Amino acid sequence: MKLKRTFIFSSFLLSGVALLSLSTALDGCKSKSAANYQLTGNVIADGEHLVKLHCTKCHSLVPAGALTKNVWRMHILPDMAAYLGIGTYGPSFYKEPKDTAGISIVHWQAIVDYYNKIAPDTLLPARHPVELQADWAGFTLKKSAQTIDIAFTTLVAANPATGNIYTSDLVANTLTEWDKQLNVSKVTGLPSAAVNANFGTDAGGKPNVLLSCIGRIDPVDFANGKIYGANLGQAKLTTGEVAIDLPRPVQTLSVDMDKDGQKDLIVLGQGYKKGGVYLIKLDAGGKAAKQFTITDRPGAVQAVSQDFNKDGYPDLMVLFGAIDEGLVLFLNNKKGDFTSRQLLRFPPVYGSTSFQLADLDHDGNAELIYTCGYNFRDSRILKPYHGLYIYKNTGNYHFKQTWFYPINGATKAIAADFDQDGDPDIAAIAFFADMKNNPAEEFIYFEQDKPMQFKPHAVPVSQYGRWMNMDVNDVNKDGKPDIILGNYASGFLFQPNFAPAWDEHQPFIVLENHIKK
């Protein structure tokens, strides 16, 4: 299903917790290549030319129609000024103009005039191809048996082997295990909140989980994130340090990248202006021994590892959700290094948040399921291009957009055959939903009733929390995938004159799957 969008936008076209800032930019973005460009006097032509020359050095082009005139003028242009070498911006700029080393004042004024002329006053909401249907869609609500003062749940994950649920909390800095009745059974402290869990076994073959402890959740260049391992096979939760001094790690994979028989760690250090994707070799005791940088590109939000080129060695596909947003394939060259291939690029207003590969139409090629919607940067307005996208894999991971459903602030999507009809369905959450006018879009279940056609169900759970994180797993071991939603109940508000009414005390809820075939 293709959607013809009516808002002003060009043909250019966001698991984990995406906590970034639009003011993030590379120090090398200043351009001098357009210094000799002579203005024609045509505001639109001059502006388009200069924007393409200067503003695509670090990221994909942001069309003027992607943001309102006010956002460009009051937020984005002042930020751009610093990276283009403009020393001042504001009233004094017009009174005392002076050239700079980055871009001439004349060219800068042409860019400002361009956005002032063609950017819209407002962004029109996108049209929904299929309207939301408010129902439970076969799911049954189960609440955690214990509540807390205010829930700041940064992680919710179920152990695939046992179905036990684990959560982490930003304020408490804990890892909590919940039993089958959703009561707290075990708790242990962490150096900082965990935002990702990777279940497996430790060096001794005992069940454990690798936890990405982010350090500072706000976007700063302060590398105090850590990877901790928690032993799950004992009467008491015990944790141990695996790796330290990482720039806001948001995901950890355990993969034997060099096929030496020992698992390595792939860590996404989202960082802020500095970050990267790292390969960590472990010693015999499961501690970090050596660290290698696969890329120093900041902003990584999620990765998938598999043998993409079928050469027998695991590769990486990584989604970046800041600065130069996009999807990158890192191919393992079997010699301890990687070659990169850019698959997709997105404008930095997208706020890329998650992706998954799944064969939705049973043609043998995995489609790309992609969400974008991080919306706590400088442009905190509802954006009609935020939502759930599906890209057709036309072969060799060349992706073409074939489906879009607008969801304000889309945060994560997970595909699974929830109704067991043989076709994958999709569960999606939106942390930056239009909570003021359309809270139903905070959680949507997309039932695939025909190939690549989805029926969206607005499951009525917005009153129980605000969902920053989600996991899909068979919690009750009945053979059907269930959905767990983690409640980050306070903060990150971006809509004026809005008072939250959801439950602030419920750490998580479970949507138990009772869908009939």
mmCIF file of C-alpha atoms in Angstrom, residues 72-433:
data_model
loop_
_atom_site.group_PDB
_atom_site.id
_atom_site.type_symbol
_atom_site.label_atom_id
_atom_site.label_comp_id
_atom_site.label_asym_id
_atom_site.label_seq_id
_atom_site.Cartn_x
_atom_site.Cartn_y
_atom_site.Cartn_z
ATOM 1 C CA TRP A 72 13.839 27.144 11.249
ATOM 2 C CA ARG A 73 14.132 30.743 12.396
ATOM 3 C CA MET A 74 14.222 30.239 16.168
ATOM 4 C CA HIS A 75 15.962 26.873 16.552
ATOM 5 C CA ILE A 76 17.608 25.312 13.518
ATOM 6 C CA LEU A 77 19.208 28.322 11.842
ATOM 7 C CA PRO A 78 20.879 29.562 15.047
ATOM 8 C CA ASP A 79 22.306 26.076 15.471
ATOM 9 C CA MET A 80 23.422 25.906 11.839
ATOM 10 C CA ALA A 81 25.129 29.277 12.170
ATOM 11 C CA ALA A 82 27.727 27.995 14.606
ATOM 12 C CA TYR A 83 28.706 25.093 12.356
ATOM 13 C CA LEU A 84 28.961 27.283 9.290
ATOM 14 C CA GLY A 85 31.301 29.700 11.003
ATOM 15 C CA ILE A 86 28.824 32.478 11.755
ATOM 16 C CA GLY A 87 29.983 34.091 14.963
ATOM 17 C CA THR A 88 26.719 35.801 15.832
ATOM 18 C CA TYR A 89 23.099 35.240 14.973
ATOM 19 C CA GLY A 90 20.215 37.412 16.073
ATOM 20 C CA PRO A 91 19.615 41.183 16.181
ATOM 21 C CA SER A 92 23.324 42.010 16.324
ATOM 22 C CA PHE A 93 23.874 39.913 13.219
ATOM 23 C CA TYR A 94 21.910 42.358 11.100
ATOM 24 C CA LYS A 95 23.416 45.473 12.710
ATOM 25 C CA GLU A 96 27.071 44.463 12.468
ATOM 26 C CA PRO A 97 27.532 41.920 9.661
ATOM 27 C CA LYS A 98 30.997 40.524 9.138
ATOM 28 C CA ASP A 99 32.481 37.735 7.094
ATOM 29 C CA THR A 100 33.704 34.529 8.721
ATOM 30 C CA ALA A 101 35.963 31.657 7.771
ATOM 31 C CA GLY A 102 33.057 29.249 7.266
ATOM 32 C CA ILE A 103 30.588 30.980 4.969
ATOM 33 C CA SER A 104 30.197 34.575 3.866
ATOM 34 C CA ILE A 105 27.567 36.734 5.488
ATOM 35 C CA VAL A 106 26.038 37.318 2.071
ATOM 36 C CA HIS A 107 25.617 33.605 1.466
ATOM 37 C CA TRP A 108 24.369 33.056 4.997
ATOM 38 C CA GLN A 109 21.741 35.760 4.563
ATOM 39 C CA ALA A 110 20.653 34.078 1.312
ATOM 40 C CA ILE A 111 20.112 30.810 3.182
ATOM 41 C CA VAL A 112 18.117 32.587 5.909
ATOM 42 C CA ASP A 113 15.994 34.363 3.291
ATOM 43 C CA TYR A 114 15.349 31.056 1.532
ATOM 44 C CA TYR A 115 13.922 29.354 4.639
ATOM 45 C CA ASN A 116 11.942 32.456 5.580
ATOM 46 C CA LYS A 117 10.348 32.484 2.159
ATOM 47 C CA ILE A 118 9.395 28.854 1.463
ATOM 48 C CA ALA A 119 9.130 27.081 4.837
ATOM 49 C CA PRO A 120 5.465 26.557 5.825
ATOM 50 C CA ASP A 121 3.822 28.241 8.791
ATOM 51 C CA THR A 122 2.472 24.871 9.993
ATOM 52 C CA LEU A 123 2.885 21.209 9.095
ATOM 53 C CA LEU A 124 -0.285 19.459 8.083
ATOM 54 C CA PRO A 125 -0.868 16.046 9.676
ATOM 55 C CA ALA A 126 -0.354 13.065 7.403
ATOM 56 C CA ARG A 127 -3.365 11.170 6.140
ATOM 57 C CA HIS A 128 -3.768 7.670 7.585
ATOM 58 C CA PRO A 129 -4.172 5.043 4.857
ATOM 59 C CA VAL A 130 -6.371 3.012 7.231
ATOM 60 C CA GLU A 131 -8.023 4.478 10.303
ATOM 61 C CA LEU A 132 -7.278 3.089 13.738
ATOM 62 C CA GLN A 133 -9.716 0.554 15.123
ATOM 63 C CA ALA A 134 -10.058 0.838 18.904
ATOM 64 C CA ASP A 135 -10.189 -2.663 20.424
ATOM 65 C CA TRP A 136 -8.109 -5.151 22.370
ATOM 66 C CA ALA A 137 -7.477 -7.240 19.217
ATOM 67 C CA GLY A 138 -7.369 -10.434 21.265
ATOM 68 C CA PHE A 139 -4.879 -9.253 23.897
ATOM 69 C CA THR A 140 -5.524 -9.306 27.657
ATOM 70 C CA LEU A 141 -4.021 -6.758 30.025
ATOM 71 C CA LYS A 142 -1.865 -7.919 32.928
ATOM 72 C CA LYS A 143 -0.285 -5.410 35.303
ATOM 73 C CA SER A 144 2.821 -5.808 37.382
ATOM 74 C CA ALA A 145 1.734 -6.918 40.845
ATOM 75 C CA GLN A 146 3.834 -4.240 42.547
ATOM 76 C CA THR A 147 3.930 -0.514 41.847
ATOM 77 C CA ILE A 148 6.503 2.162 42.638
ATOM 78 C CA ASP A 149 6.539 5.895 43.353
ATOM 79 C CA ILE A 150 7.197 7.026 39.781
ATOM 80 C CA ALA A 151 8.244 4.593 37.085
ATOM 81 C CA PHE A 152 11.309 5.458 35.010
ATOM 82 C CA THR A 153 11.558 2.133 33.195
ATOM 83 C CA THR A 154 14.428 2.202 30.713
ATOM 84 C CA LEU A 155 14.452 -1.546 30.003
ATOM 85 C CA VAL A 156 11.841 -4.263 29.815
ATOM 86 C CA ALA A 157 12.873 -7.661 28.488
ATOM 87 C CA ALA A 158 11.824 -11.291 28.884
ATOM 88 C CA ASN A 159 14.304 -14.157 29.004
ATOM 89 C CA PRO A 160 13.376 -16.335 25.993
ATOM 90 C CA ALA A 161 14.400 -19.466 27.901
ATOM 91 C CA THR A 162 12.208 -18.913 30.958
ATOM 92 C CA GLY A 163 9.771 -16.124 30.172
ATOM 93 C CA ASN A 164 10.900 -14.246 33.293
ATOM 94 C CA ILE A 165 10.677 -10.476 32.904
ATOM 95 C CA TYR A 166 13.523 -8.112 33.776
ATOM 96 C CA THR A 167 13.307 -4.341 34.139
ATOM 97 C CA SER A 168 15.668 -1.491 34.898
ATOM 98 C CA ASP A 169 14.859 1.936 36.313
ATOM 99 C CA LEU A 170 16.651 5.221 35.708
ATOM 100 C CA VAL A 171 16.298 6.568 39.262
ATOM 101 C CA ALA A 172 16.802 3.335 41.198
ATOM 102 C CA ASN A 173 19.670 2.070 38.978
ATOM 103 C CA THR A 174 18.533 -1.508 39.496
ATOM 104 C CA LEU A 175 17.869 -4.732 37.626
ATOM 105 C CA THR A 176 14.634 -6.357 38.806
ATOM 106 C CA GLU A 177 13.433 -9.884 38.081
ATOM 107 C CA TRP A 178 9.681 -10.535 38.105
ATOM 108 C CA ASP A 179 8.124 -13.979 38.678
ATOM 109 C CA LYS A 180 5.216 -15.566 36.805
ATOM 110 C CA GLN A 181 2.684 -13.685 38.931
ATOM 111 C CA LEU A 182 4.518 -10.460 38.075
ATOM 112 C CA ASN A 183 5.808 -10.007 41.614
ATOM 113 C CA VAL A 184 9.347 -8.854 42.336
ATOM 114 C CA SER A 185 11.483 -11.911 42.965
ATOM 115 C CA LYS A 186 15.053 -10.561 42.786
ATOM 116 C CA VAL A 187 16.724 -7.139 42.686
ATOM 117 C CA THR A 188 20.328 -6.073 42.247
ATOM 118 C CA GLY A 189 22.076 -2.742 41.829
ATOM 119 C CA LEU A 190 23.663 -1.442 38.646
ATOM 120 C CA PRO A 191 26.150 1.391 38.021
ATOM 121 C CA SER A 192 23.482 3.149 35.930
ATOM 122 C CA ALA A 193 20.214 2.309 34.250
ATOM 123 C CA ALA A 194 20.296 -0.542 31.743
ATOM 124 C CA VAL A 195 18.674 0.137 28.371
ATOM 125 C CA ASN A 196 19.334 -3.165 26.611
ATOM 126 C CA ALA A 197 19.537 -6.844 27.601
ATOM 127 C CA ASN A 198 21.181 -9.697 25.729
ATOM 128 C CA PHE A 199 20.330 -13.110 27.179
ATOM 129 C CA GLY A 200 22.699 -16.054 26.829
ATOM 130 C CA THR A 201 25.330 -17.903 28.828
ATOM 131 C CA ASP A 202 28.551 -16.796 30.495
ATOM 132 C CA ALA A 203 32.040 -18.188 29.914
ATOM 133 C CA GLY A 204 31.182 -21.110 32.177
ATOM 134 C CA GLY A 205 27.993 -21.971 30.326
ATOM 135 C CA LYS A 206 25.655 -20.635 33.023
ATOM 136 C CA PRO A 207 22.619 -18.501 32.088
ATOM 137 C CA ASN A 208 23.291 -14.803 32.193
ATOM 138 C CA VAL A 209 22.342 -11.509 30.618
ATOM 139 C CA LEU A 210 24.578 -8.770 29.249
ATOM 140 C CA LEU A 211 23.278 -5.346 30.225
ATOM 141 C CA SER A 212 24.080 -2.084 28.464
ATOM 142 C CA CYS A 213 24.249 0.442 31.311
ATOM 143 C CA ILE A 214 24.058 3.803 29.585
ATOM 144 C CA GLY A 215 25.771 5.997 32.179
ATOM 145 C CA ARG A 216 24.256 9.412 31.482
ATOM 146 C CA ILE A 217 20.885 9.139 29.774
ATOM 147 C CA ASP A 218 21.000 12.742 28.585
ATOM 148 C CA PRO A 219 23.122 13.370 25.477
ATOM 149 C CA VAL A 220 26.576 14.331 26.693
ATOM 150 C CA ASP A 221 30.103 13.332 25.790
ATOM 151 C CA PHE A 222 30.910 11.635 29.057
ATOM 152 C CA ALA A 223 32.035 8.039 28.554
ATOM 153 C CA ASN A 224 30.983 6.438 31.831
ATOM 154 C CA GLY A 225 28.751 3.744 30.371
ATOM 155 C CA LYS A 226 29.420 0.117 31.256
ATOM 156 C CA ILE A 227 28.540 -3.399 30.186
ATOM 157 C CA TYR A 228 27.551 -5.615 33.095
ATOM 158 C CA GLY A 229 26.824 -9.313 33.212
ATOM 159 C CA ALA A 230 24.136 -10.663 35.555
ATOM 160 C CA ASN A 231 24.075 -14.317 36.594
ATOM 161 C CA LEU A 232 20.513 -15.617 36.274
ATOM 162 C CA GLY A 233 21.011 -19.153 37.518
ATOM 163 C CA GLN A 234 21.480 -18.444 41.212
ATOM 164 C CA ALA A 235 19.098 -17.824 44.077
ATOM 165 C CA LYS A 236 20.346 -14.257 44.209
ATOM 166 C CA LEU A 237 21.017 -11.951 41.276
ATOM 167 C CA THR A 238 24.729 -11.277 41.008
ATOM 168 C CA THR A 239 26.360 -8.855 38.588
ATOM 169 C CA GLY A 240 29.869 -8.295 37.351
ATOM 170 C CA GLU A 241 31.665 -5.685 35.332
ATOM 171 C CA VAL A 242 32.490 -6.693 31.751
ATOM 172 C CA ALA A 243 33.528 -3.442 30.033
ATOM 173 C CA ILE A 244 33.817 0.185 31.153
ATOM 174 C CA ASP A 245 34.332 3.751 29.903
ATOM 175 C CA LEU A 246 31.915 3.513 26.991
ATOM 176 C CA PRO A 247 30.054 6.489 25.430
ATOM 177 C CA ARG A 248 26.421 5.886 26.361
ATOM 178 C CA PRO A 249 26.120 2.231 25.257
ATOM 179 C CA VAL A 250 22.585 1.402 24.063
ATOM 180 C CA GLN A 251 22.989 -2.153 22.766
ATOM 181 C CA THR A 252 25.355 -5.092 23.180
ATOM 182 C CA LEU A 253 25.528 -8.152 20.919
ATOM 183 C CA SER A 254 27.417 -11.349 21.673
ATOM 184 C CA VAL A 255 28.847 -12.707 18.422
ATOM 185 C CA ASP A 256 31.911 -14.737 17.398
ATOM 186 C CA MET A 257 33.047 -12.250 14.774
ATOM 187 C CA ASP A 258 36.375 -13.897 13.891
ATOM 188 C CA LYS A 259 35.197 -17.530 14.255
ATOM 189 C CA ASP A 260 37.819 -18.427 16.842
ATOM 190 C CA GLY A 261 35.264 -20.216 19.001
ATOM 191 C CA GLN A 262 34.998 -17.376 21.515
ATOM 192 C CA LYS A 263 32.147 -14.891 21.652
ATOM 193 C CA ASP A 264 33.017 -11.233 21.146
ATOM 194 C CA LEU A 265 30.987 -8.184 22.104
ATOM 195 C CA ILE A 266 29.618 -5.646 19.659
ATOM 196 C CA VAL A 267 28.719 -2.469 21.563
ATOM 197 C CA LEU A 268 26.823 0.501 20.193
ATOM 198 C CA GLY A 269 28.188 3.611 21.887
ATOM 199 C CA GLN A 270 25.554 6.145 20.910
ATOM 200 C CA GLY A 271 27.472 8.992 22.514
ATOM 201 C CA TYR A 272 26.620 12.560 21.644
ATOM 202 C CA LYS A 273 29.122 14.298 19.393
ATOM 203 C CA LYS A 274 31.530 11.421 19.937
ATOM 204 C CA GLY A 275 30.642 7.750 19.879
ATOM 205 C CA GLY A 276 31.015 4.653 17.775
ATOM 206 C CA VAL A 277 30.492 0.952 17.247
ATOM 207 C CA TYR A 278 33.034 -1.225 19.025
ATOM 208 C CA LEU A 279 34.290 -4.802 18.897
ATOM 209 C CA ILE A 280 35.442 -6.022 22.308
ATOM 210 C CA LYS A 281 37.497 -9.181 22.717
ATOM 211 C CA LEU A 282 36.986 -11.001 26.009
ATOM 212 C CA ASP A 283 39.481 -12.874 28.145
ATOM 213 C CA ALA A 284 38.942 -16.361 29.564
ATOM 214 C CA GLY A 285 37.018 -14.899 32.495
ATOM 215 C CA GLY A 286 34.568 -13.021 30.262
ATOM 216 C CA LYS A 287 36.089 -9.555 30.888
ATOM 217 C CA ALA A 288 37.037 -7.008 28.252
ATOM 218 C CA ALA A 289 40.606 -7.559 27.075
ATOM 219 C CA LYS A 290 40.925 -5.599 23.820
ATOM 220 C CA GLN A 291 38.690 -3.040 22.147
ATOM 221 C CA PHE A 292 38.580 -2.180 18.461
ATOM 222 C CA THR A 293 36.627 0.589 16.747
ATOM 223 C CA ILE A 294 34.485 -0.535 13.823
ATOM 224 C CA THR A 295 33.365 3.052 13.229
ATOM 225 C CA ASP A 296 33.685 6.272 15.225
ATOM 226 C CA ARG A 297 30.369 7.531 13.883
ATOM 227 C CA PRO A 298 28.119 8.586 16.791
ATOM 228 C CA GLY A 299 24.359 8.113 16.999
ATOM 229 C CA ALA A 300 23.974 4.337 16.652
ATOM 230 C CA VAL A 301 20.608 3.180 17.991
ATOM 231 C CA GLN A 302 20.305 -0.468 16.941
ATOM 232 C CA ALA A 303 22.259 -3.267 15.258
ATOM 233 C CA VAL A 304 21.548 -6.704 13.822
ATOM 234 C CA SER A 305 24.254 -9.307 13.232
ATOM 235 C CA GLN A 306 24.021 -12.060 10.654
ATOM 236 C CA ASP A 307 25.932 -13.324 7.640
ATOM 237 C CA PHE A 308 24.527 -10.900 5.114
ATOM 238 C CA ASN A 309 26.854 -11.752 2.202
ATOM 239 C CA LYS A 310 26.820 -15.523 2.861
ATOM 240 C CA ASP A 311 30.598 -15.880 3.174
ATOM 241 C CA GLY A 312 30.467 -17.753 6.472
ATOM 242 C CA TYR A 313 31.338 -14.778 8.687
ATOM 243 C CA PRO A 314 28.906 -12.615 10.681
ATOM 244 C CA ASP A 315 28.377 -9.035 9.525
ATOM 245 C CA LEU A 316 26.591 -6.034 11.055
ATOM 246 C CA MET A 317 23.739 -3.814 9.998
ATOM 247 C CA VAL A 318 23.521 -0.634 12.072
ATOM 248 C CA LEU A 319 20.924 2.131 12.245
ATOM 249 C CA PHE A 320 22.195 5.606 13.117
ATOM 250 C CA GLY A 321 19.680 8.062 14.545
ATOM 251 C CA ALA A 322 21.583 11.353 14.774
ATOM 252 C CA ILE A 323 23.596 13.678 12.573
ATOM 253 C CA ASP A 324 24.053 11.553 9.449
ATOM 254 C CA GLU A 325 21.052 9.310 10.005
ATOM 255 C CA GLY A 326 20.869 6.126 8.032
ATOM 256 C CA LEU A 327 21.237 2.371 7.729
ATOM 257 C CA VAL A 328 24.756 1.012 7.179
ATOM 258 C CA LEU A 329 25.951 -2.491 6.384
ATOM 259 C CA PHE A 330 29.364 -3.405 7.821
ATOM 260 C CA LEU A 331 30.762 -6.450 6.024
ATOM 261 C CA ASN A 332 33.283 -8.593 7.877
ATOM 262 C CA ASN A 333 36.444 -8.938 5.794
ATOM 263 C CA LYS A 334 37.572 -12.006 7.843
ATOM 264 C CA LYS A 335 40.763 -10.160 8.820
ATOM 265 C CA GLY A 336 39.505 -8.248 11.831
ATOM 266 C CA ASP A 337 38.146 -5.299 9.916
ATOM 267 C CA PHE A 338 34.967 -4.223 8.132
ATOM 268 C CA THR A 339 33.970 -2.504 4.923
ATOM 269 C CA SER A 340 30.924 -0.267 5.083
ATOM 270 C CA ARG A 341 28.061 0.165 2.645
ATOM 271 C CA GLN A 342 25.460 2.884 3.100
ATOM 272 C CA LEU A 343 22.036 1.339 2.472
ATOM 273 C CA LEU A 344 19.759 4.286 3.271
ATOM 274 C CA ARG A 345 20.152 7.888 4.430
ATOM 275 C CA PHE A 346 17.543 9.918 6.281
ATOM 276 C CA PRO A 347 17.337 13.635 7.091
ATOM 277 C CA PRO A 348 18.335 14.449 10.693
ATOM 278 C CA VAL A 349 14.773 15.524 11.516
ATOM 279 C CA TYR A 350 13.595 11.929 11.170
ATOM 280 C CA GLY A 351 14.948 10.775 14.516
ATOM 281 C CA SER A 352 15.500 7.135 13.487
ATOM 282 C CA THR A 353 14.631 4.803 16.349
ATOM 283 C CA SER A 354 14.456 1.117 15.315
ATOM 284 C CA PHE A 355 14.573 -1.407 12.514
ATOM 285 C CA GLN A 356 13.967 -5.082 11.903
ATOM 286 C CA LEU A 357 14.424 -7.416 8.972
ATOM 287 C CA ALA A 358 11.485 -9.762 8.329
ATOM 288 C CA ASP A 359 10.107 -11.520 5.264
ATOM 289 C CA LEU A 360 6.631 -10.031 5.315
ATOM 290 C CA ASP A 361 5.458 -11.286 1.919
ATOM 291 C CA HIS A 362 7.178 -14.723 1.845
ATOM 292 C CA ASP A 363 9.236 -14.001 -1.252
ATOM 293 C CA GLY A 364 12.499 -15.112 0.336
ATOM 294 C CA ASN A 365 13.850 -11.580 0.826
ATOM 295 C CA ALA A 366 13.618 -9.861 4.195
ATOM 296 C CA GLU A 367 11.843 -6.523 4.150
ATOM 297 C CA LEU A 368 13.051 -3.610 6.256
ATOM 298 C CA ILE A 369 10.685 -2.473 9.017
ATOM 299 C CA TYR A 370 11.815 0.970 10.131
ATOM 300 C CA THR A 371 10.553 3.530 12.644
ATOM 301 C CA CYS A 372 11.454 7.163 13.128
ATOM 302 C CA GLY A 373 10.130 9.619 15.664
ATOM 303 C CA TYR A 374 12.600 10.723 18.298
ATOM 304 C CA ASN A 375 11.253 14.208 18.994
ATOM 305 C CA PHE A 376 13.119 15.846 21.853
ATOM 306 C CA ARG A 377 15.639 17.787 19.849
ATOM 307 C CA ASP A 378 15.540 21.424 18.809
ATOM 308 C CA SER A 379 12.438 20.938 16.620
ATOM 309 C CA ARG A 380 9.867 19.629 19.095
ATOM 310 C CA ILE A 381 6.822 19.738 16.857
ATOM 311 C CA LEU A 382 4.662 16.939 15.499
ATOM 312 C CA LYS A 383 6.086 15.745 12.186
ATOM 313 C CA PRO A 384 3.924 14.062 9.535
ATOM 314 C CA TYR A 385 6.818 11.952 8.248
ATOM 315 C CA HIS A 386 7.353 10.233 11.598
ATOM 316 C CA GLY A 387 5.975 6.727 11.709
ATOM 317 C CA LEU A 388 6.294 3.123 10.593
ATOM 318 C CA TYR A 389 7.868 2.393 7.210
ATOM 319 C CA ILE A 390 8.290 -0.795 5.228
ATOM 320 C CA TYR A 391 10.981 -1.019 2.571
ATOM 321 C CA LYS A 392 10.910 -3.774 -0.006
ATOM 322 C CA ASN A 393 14.155 -5.707 -0.360
ATOM 323 C CA THR A 394 14.604 -5.838 -4.127
ATOM 324 C CA GLY A 395 17.734 -7.956 -3.783
ATOM 325 C CA ASN A 396 21.131 -7.692 -2.106
ATOM 326 C CA TYR A 397 19.635 -5.356 0.509
ATOM 327 C CA HIS A 398 18.634 -2.649 -1.900
ATOM 328 C CA PHE A 399 15.573 -1.158 -0.239
ATOM 329 C CA LYS A 400 12.626 0.646 -1.778
ATOM 330 C CA GLN A 401 9.884 2.232 0.313
ATOM 331 C CA THR A 402 6.537 0.516 -0.296
ATOM 332 C CA TRP A 403 4.423 1.307 2.777
ATOM 333 C CA PHE A 404 4.105 4.047 5.354
ATOM 334 C CA TYR A 405 1.803 4.560 8.318
ATOM 335 C CA PRO A 406 2.157 7.922 10.085
ATOM 336 C CA ILE A 407 2.688 7.648 13.848
ATOM 337 C CA ASN A 408 3.825 10.714 15.738
ATOM 338 C CA GLY A 409 6.982 9.929 17.674
ATOM 339 C CA ALA A 410 7.291 6.274 16.628
ATOM 340 C CA THR A 411 9.857 4.571 18.861
ATOM 341 C CA LYS A 412 9.976 0.864 18.112
ATOM 342 C CA ALA A 413 8.340 -1.806 15.975
ATOM 343 C CA ILE A 414 8.592 -5.582 16.347
ATOM 344 C CA ALA A 415 7.265 -8.072 13.826
ATOM 345 C CA ALA A 416 5.924 -11.475 14.912
ATOM 346 C CA ASP A 417 3.107 -13.794 13.905
ATOM 347 C CA PHE A 418 0.825 -12.810 16.763
ATOM 348 C CA ASP A 419 -2.353 -14.334 15.292
ATOM 349 C CA GLN A 420 -0.539 -17.462 14.034
ATOM 350 C CA ASP A 421 -1.908 -17.269 10.522
ATOM 351 C CA GLY A 422 1.510 -17.623 8.933
ATOM 352 C CA ASP A 423 2.000 -13.909 8.204
ATOM 353 C CA PRO A 424 4.049 -11.571 10.395
ATOM 354 C CA ASP A 425 2.155 -8.805 12.183
ATOM 355 C CA ILE A 426 3.704 -5.714 13.755
ATOM 356 C CA ALA A 427 3.508 -4.154 17.230
ATOM 357 C CA ALA A 428 4.565 -0.500 17.474
ATOM 358 C CA ILE A 429 5.017 2.019 20.280
ATOM 359 C CA ALA A 430 5.399 5.797 20.173
ATOM 360 C CA PHE A 431 7.046 7.538 23.118
ATOM 361 C CA PHE A 432 6.564 10.931 21.470
ATOM 362 C CA ALA A 433 3.006 10.300 20.313
#
